[in-house]
Short mmCIF file of C-alpha atoms in Angstrom, two decimals:
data_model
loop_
_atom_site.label_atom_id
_atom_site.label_comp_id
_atom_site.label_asym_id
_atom_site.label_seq_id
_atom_site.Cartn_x
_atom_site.Cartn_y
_atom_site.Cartn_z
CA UNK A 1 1.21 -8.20 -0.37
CA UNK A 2 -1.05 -7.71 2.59
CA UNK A 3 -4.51 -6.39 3.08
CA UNK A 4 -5.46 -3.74 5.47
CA UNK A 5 -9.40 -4.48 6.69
CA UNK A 6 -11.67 -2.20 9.14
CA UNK A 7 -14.98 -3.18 10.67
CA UNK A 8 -17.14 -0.12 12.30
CA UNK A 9 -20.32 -1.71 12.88
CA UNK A 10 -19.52 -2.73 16.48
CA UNK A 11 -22.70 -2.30 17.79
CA UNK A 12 -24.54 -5.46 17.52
CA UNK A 13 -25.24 -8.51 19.26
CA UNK A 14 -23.16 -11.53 17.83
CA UNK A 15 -25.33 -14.85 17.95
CA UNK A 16 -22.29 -17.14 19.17
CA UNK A 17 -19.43 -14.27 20.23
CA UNK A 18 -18.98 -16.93 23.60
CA UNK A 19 -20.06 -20.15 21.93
CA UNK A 20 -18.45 -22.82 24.27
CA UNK A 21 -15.91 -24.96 22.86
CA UNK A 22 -15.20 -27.64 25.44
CA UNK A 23 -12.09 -28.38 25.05
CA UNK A 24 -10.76 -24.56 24.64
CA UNK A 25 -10.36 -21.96 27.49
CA UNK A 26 -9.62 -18.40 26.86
CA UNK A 27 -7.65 -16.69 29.58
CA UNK A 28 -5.80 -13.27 29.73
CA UNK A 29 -2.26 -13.80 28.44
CA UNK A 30 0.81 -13.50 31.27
CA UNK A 31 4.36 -12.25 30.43
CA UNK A 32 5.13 -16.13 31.15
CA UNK A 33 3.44 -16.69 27.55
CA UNK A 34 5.88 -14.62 25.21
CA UNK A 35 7.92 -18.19 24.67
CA UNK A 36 5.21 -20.22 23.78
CA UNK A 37 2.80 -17.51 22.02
CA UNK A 38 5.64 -16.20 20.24
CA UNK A 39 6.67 -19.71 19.19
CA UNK A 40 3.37 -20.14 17.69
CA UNK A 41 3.18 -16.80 15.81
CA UNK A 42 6.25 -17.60 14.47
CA UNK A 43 5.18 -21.48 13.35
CA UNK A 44 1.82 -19.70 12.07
CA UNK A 45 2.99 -17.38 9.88
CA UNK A 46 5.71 -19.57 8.66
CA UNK A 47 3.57 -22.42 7.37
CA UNK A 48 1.18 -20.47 5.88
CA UNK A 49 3.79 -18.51 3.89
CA UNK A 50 5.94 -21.68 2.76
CA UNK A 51 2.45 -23.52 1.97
CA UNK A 52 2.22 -19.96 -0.99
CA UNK A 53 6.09 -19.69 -1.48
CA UNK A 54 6.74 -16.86 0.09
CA UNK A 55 9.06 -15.92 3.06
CA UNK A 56 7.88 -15.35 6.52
CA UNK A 57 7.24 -11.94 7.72
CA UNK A 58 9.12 -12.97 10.63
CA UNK A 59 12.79 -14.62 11.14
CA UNK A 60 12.70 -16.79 14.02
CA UNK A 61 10.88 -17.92 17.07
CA UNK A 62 13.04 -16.01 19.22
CA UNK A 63 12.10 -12.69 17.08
CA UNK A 64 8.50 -13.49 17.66
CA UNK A 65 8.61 -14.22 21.83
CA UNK A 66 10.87 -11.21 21.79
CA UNK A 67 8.03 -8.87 20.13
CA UNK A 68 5.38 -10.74 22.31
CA UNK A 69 7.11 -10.01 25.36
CA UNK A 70 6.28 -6.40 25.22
CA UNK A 71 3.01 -6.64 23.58
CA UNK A 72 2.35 -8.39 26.98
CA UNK A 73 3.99 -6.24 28.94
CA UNK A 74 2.43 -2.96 26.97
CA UNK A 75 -0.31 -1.82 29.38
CA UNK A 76 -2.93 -0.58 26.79
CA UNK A 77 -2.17 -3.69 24.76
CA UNK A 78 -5.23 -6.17 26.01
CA UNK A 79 -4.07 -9.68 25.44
CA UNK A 80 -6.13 -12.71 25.11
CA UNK A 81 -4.73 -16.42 25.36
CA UNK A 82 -6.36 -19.98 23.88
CA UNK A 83 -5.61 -23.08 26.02
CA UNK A 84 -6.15 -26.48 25.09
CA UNK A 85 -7.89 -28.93 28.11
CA UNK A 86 -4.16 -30.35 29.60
CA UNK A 87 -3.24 -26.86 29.69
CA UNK A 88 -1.29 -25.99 26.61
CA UNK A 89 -1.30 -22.64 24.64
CA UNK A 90 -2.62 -23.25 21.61
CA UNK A 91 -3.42 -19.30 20.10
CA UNK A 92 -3.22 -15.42 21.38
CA UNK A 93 -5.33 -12.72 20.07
CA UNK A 94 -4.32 -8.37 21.05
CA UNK A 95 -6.72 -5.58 21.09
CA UNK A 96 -4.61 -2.47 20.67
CA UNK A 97 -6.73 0.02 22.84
CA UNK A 98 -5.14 3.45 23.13
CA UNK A 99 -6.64 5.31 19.79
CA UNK A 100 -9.86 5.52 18.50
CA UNK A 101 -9.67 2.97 16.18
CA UNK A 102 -8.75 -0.10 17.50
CA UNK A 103 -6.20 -2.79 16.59
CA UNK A 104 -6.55 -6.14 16.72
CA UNK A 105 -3.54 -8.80 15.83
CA UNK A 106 -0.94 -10.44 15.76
CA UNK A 107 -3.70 -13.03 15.80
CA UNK A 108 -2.30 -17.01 15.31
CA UNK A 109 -3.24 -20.22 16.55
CA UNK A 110 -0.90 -23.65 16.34
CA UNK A 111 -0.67 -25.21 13.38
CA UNK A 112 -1.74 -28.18 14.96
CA UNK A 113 -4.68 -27.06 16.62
CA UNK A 114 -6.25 -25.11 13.82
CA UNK A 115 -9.61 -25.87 11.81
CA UNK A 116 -11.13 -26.30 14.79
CA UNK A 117 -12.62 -22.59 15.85
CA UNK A 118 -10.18 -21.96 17.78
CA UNK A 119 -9.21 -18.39 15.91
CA UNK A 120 -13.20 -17.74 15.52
CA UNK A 121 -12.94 -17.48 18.89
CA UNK A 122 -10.23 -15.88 19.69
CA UNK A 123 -11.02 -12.54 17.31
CA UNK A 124 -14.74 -12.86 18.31
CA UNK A 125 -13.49 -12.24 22.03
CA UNK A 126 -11.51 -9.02 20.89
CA UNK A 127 -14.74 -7.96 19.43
CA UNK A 128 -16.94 -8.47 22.27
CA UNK A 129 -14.38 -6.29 24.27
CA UNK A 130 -14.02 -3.48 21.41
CA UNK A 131 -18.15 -3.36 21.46
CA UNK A 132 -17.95 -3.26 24.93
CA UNK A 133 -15.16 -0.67 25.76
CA UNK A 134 -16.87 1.32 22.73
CA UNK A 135 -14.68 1.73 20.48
CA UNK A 136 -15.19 3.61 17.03
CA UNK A 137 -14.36 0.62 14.97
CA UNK A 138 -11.22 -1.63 14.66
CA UNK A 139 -8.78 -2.38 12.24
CA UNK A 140 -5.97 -5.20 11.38
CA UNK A 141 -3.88 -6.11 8.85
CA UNK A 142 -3.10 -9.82 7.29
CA UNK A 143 -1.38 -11.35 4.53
CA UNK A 144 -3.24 -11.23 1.30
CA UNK A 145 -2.44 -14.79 0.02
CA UNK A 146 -4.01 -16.10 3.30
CA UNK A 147 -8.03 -17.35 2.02
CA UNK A 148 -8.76 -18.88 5.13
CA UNK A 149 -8.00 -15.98 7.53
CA UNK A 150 -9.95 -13.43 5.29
CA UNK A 151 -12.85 -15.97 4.77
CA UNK A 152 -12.89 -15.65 8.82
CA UNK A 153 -12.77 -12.03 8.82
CA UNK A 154 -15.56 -11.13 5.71
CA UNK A 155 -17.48 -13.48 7.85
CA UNK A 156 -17.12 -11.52 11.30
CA UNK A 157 -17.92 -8.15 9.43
CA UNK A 158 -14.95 -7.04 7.78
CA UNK A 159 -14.30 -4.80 4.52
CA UNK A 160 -11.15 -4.90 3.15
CA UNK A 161 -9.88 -1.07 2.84
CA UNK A 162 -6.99 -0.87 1.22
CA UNK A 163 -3.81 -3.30 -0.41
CA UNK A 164 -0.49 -3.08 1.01
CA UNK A 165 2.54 -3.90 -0.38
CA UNK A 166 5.64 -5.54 2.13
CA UNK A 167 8.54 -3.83 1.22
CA UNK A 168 12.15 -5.22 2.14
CA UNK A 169 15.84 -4.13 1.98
CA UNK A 170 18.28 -1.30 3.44
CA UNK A 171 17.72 1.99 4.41
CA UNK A 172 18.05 4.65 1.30
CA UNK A 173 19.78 7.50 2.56
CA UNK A 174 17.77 9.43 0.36
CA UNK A 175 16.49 13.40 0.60
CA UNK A 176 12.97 14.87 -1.30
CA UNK A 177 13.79 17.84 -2.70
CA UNK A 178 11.25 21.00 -1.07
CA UNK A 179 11.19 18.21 2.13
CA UNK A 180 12.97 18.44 5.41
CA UNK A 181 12.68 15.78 7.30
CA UNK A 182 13.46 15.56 11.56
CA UNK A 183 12.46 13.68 15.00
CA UNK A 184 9.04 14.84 16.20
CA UNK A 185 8.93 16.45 19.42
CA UNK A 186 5.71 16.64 22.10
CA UNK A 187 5.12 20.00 20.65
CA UNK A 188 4.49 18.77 17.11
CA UNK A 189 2.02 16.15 18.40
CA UNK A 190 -1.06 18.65 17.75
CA UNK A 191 -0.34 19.11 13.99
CA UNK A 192 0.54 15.49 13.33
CA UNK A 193 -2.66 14.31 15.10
CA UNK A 194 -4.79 16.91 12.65
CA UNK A 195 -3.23 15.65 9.83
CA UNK A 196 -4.29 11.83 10.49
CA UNK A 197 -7.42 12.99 11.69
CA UNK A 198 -8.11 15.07 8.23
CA UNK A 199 -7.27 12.44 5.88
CA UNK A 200 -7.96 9.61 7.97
CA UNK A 201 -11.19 10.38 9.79
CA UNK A 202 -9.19 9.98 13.46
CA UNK A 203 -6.01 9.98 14.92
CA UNK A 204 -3.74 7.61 16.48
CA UNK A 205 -2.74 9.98 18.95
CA UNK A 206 -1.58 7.47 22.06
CA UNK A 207 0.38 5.52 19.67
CA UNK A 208 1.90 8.64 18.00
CA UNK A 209 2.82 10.14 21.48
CA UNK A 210 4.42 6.48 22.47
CA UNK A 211 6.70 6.48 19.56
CA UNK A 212 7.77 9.96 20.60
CA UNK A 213 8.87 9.05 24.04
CA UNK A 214 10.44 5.86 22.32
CA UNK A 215 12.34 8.50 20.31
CA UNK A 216 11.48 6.71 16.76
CA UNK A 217 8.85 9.32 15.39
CA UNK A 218 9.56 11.45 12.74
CA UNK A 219 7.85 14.37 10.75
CA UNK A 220 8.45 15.65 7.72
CA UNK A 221 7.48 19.54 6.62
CA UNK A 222 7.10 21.28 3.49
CA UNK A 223 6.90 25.46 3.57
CA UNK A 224 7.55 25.41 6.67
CA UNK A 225 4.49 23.26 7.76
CA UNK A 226 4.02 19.62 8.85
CA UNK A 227 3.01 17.80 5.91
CA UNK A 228 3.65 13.91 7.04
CA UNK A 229 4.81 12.10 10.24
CA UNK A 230 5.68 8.37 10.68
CA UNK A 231 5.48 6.73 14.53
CA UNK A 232 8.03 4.19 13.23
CA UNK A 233 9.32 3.25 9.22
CA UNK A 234 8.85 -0.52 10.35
CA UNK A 235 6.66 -3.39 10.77
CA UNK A 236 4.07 -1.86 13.42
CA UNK A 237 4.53 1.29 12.64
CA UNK A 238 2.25 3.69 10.31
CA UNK A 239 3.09 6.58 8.67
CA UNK A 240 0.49 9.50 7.36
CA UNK A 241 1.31 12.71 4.26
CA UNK A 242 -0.50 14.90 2.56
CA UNK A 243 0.95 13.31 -0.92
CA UNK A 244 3.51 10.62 -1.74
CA UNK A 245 6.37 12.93 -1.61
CA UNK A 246 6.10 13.44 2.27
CA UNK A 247 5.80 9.93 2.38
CA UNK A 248 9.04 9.30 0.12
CA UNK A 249 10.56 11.75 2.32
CA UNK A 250 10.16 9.96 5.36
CA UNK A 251 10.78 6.31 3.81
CA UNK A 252 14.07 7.89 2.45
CA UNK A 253 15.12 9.27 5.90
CA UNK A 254 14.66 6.04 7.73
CA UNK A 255 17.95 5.14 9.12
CA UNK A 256 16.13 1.61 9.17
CA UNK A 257 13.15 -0.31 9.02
CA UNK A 258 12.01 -1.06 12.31
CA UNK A 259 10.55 -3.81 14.14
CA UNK A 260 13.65 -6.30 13.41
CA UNK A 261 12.08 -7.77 10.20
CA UNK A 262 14.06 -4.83 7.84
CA UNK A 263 10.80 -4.27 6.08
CA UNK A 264 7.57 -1.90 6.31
CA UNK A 265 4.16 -1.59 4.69
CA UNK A 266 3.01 0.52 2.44
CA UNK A 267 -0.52 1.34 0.78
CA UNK A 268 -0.79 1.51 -2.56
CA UNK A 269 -3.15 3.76 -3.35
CA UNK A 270 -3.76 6.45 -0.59
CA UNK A 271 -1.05 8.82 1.39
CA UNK A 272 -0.43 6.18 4.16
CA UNK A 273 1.55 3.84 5.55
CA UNK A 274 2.22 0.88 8.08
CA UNK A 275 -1.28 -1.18 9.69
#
């Protein structure tokens, strides 16, 4: 289970957003990182999902400086980087800038180097940077069993929107009936967008038209209209209907779950899915 949380009240001044910590530097993360950061999101997660019995969202190191390699490389993907005194990464933080709403995460800091701010300061410098580039609000997603991280994040200004549950396995094969499910195109971009933005309040537009080019979107219509669209069935993707069937549709279409990890997430309660 995960949580999905939003915060819209940028707009204010935060009393210690750049409180110094003497022996932590923030820098802006390098492609030379991906080892090391995705070493430590992989450690991260890990512990804190053996520590509840649970399995890690994430296989391996190598699966994490993989995914962290183009996070860094992604150019509306603004990465942040902790580093301890003698030089050492210690943490990464990402604002994902090209919608609206922003998002913020994967956000981890080494096990060995946590309790002691260093993720305080980390998401308050994403903030800073959201208030300041003016953005709408932000959103992220983390694992529900985690107390500590959401402690940090009802005390930064975050409301928690909205459960989700991590679903695992193979893809179904399976067809809706009254649901036709296909790629999405640059043409359908307009009616997908208006969708997101009617039930969601805003669209995700940049990341929508990405997964396009990247060739993993998909819509799904009903009477002849588009009634759903997913950017991606995986991990970072999200997925919007009109009612669960569109959303069934395009779960049961997948061909897989992307993002490596053979899983995706999925809100319980509203016509959505993904972070």
């Amino acid at each position: 289970m995960a949580l999905a949380l939003v915060r819209s009240d940028l707009f204010f001044i935060m009393d210690k957003v750049f409180e110094q910590t003497s022996s932590v530097m923030l820098r802006a993360g390098r492609p030379d990182d991906a080892l090391k950061c995705g070493t430590i999101l992989y450690q991260a997660i890990r512990v804190i999902a053996e520590q509840h019995g649970f399995v890690p969202d994430f296989p391996s190191a190598e699966f994490g400086a993989d995914m962290l390699t183009e996070l860094l490389a992604d150019p509306v993907v603004y990465s942040v980087v902790a580093a301890a005194e003698d030089g050492r990464v210690i943490g990464s933080n990402f604002l994902w800038e090209g919608d609206t709403i922003a998002g913020i995460g994967p956000t981890t800091v080494d096990p060995a180097a946590q309790n002691g701010s260093v993720g305080r300061r980390l998401m308050e410098h994403v903030l800073q940077r959201a208030r300041e580039k003016r953005f709408a609000g932000v959103r992220l997603v983390q694992a529900a069993y985690n107390s500590r991280s959401l402690s940090l994040y009802t005390k930064l200004g975050f409301d928690v929107r909205e459960p989700l549950a991590n679903l695992q396995g193979q893809p179904l094969g399976l067809t809706i009936p009254g649901r036709t499910v296909r790629p999405a195109t640059e043409s359908d971009l307009a009616a997908c967008n208006q969708l997101c933005y009617h039930i969601h309040g805003h669209d995700r537009a940049g990341e929508l038209k990405g997964a396009v080019g990247r060739g993993t979107a998909t819509l799904v219509e009903c009477d002849g209209r588009v009634s759903g669209y997913a950017s991606e069935i995986g991990f970072f993707g999200h997925a919007v209907g009109e009612n669960n069937e569109d959303l069934k549709a395009l779960i049961g279409a997948a061909r897989a779950f992307g993002g490596g990890a053979s899983m995706f997430r999925c809100a319980t309660a509203t016509c959505s899915a993904g972070v």
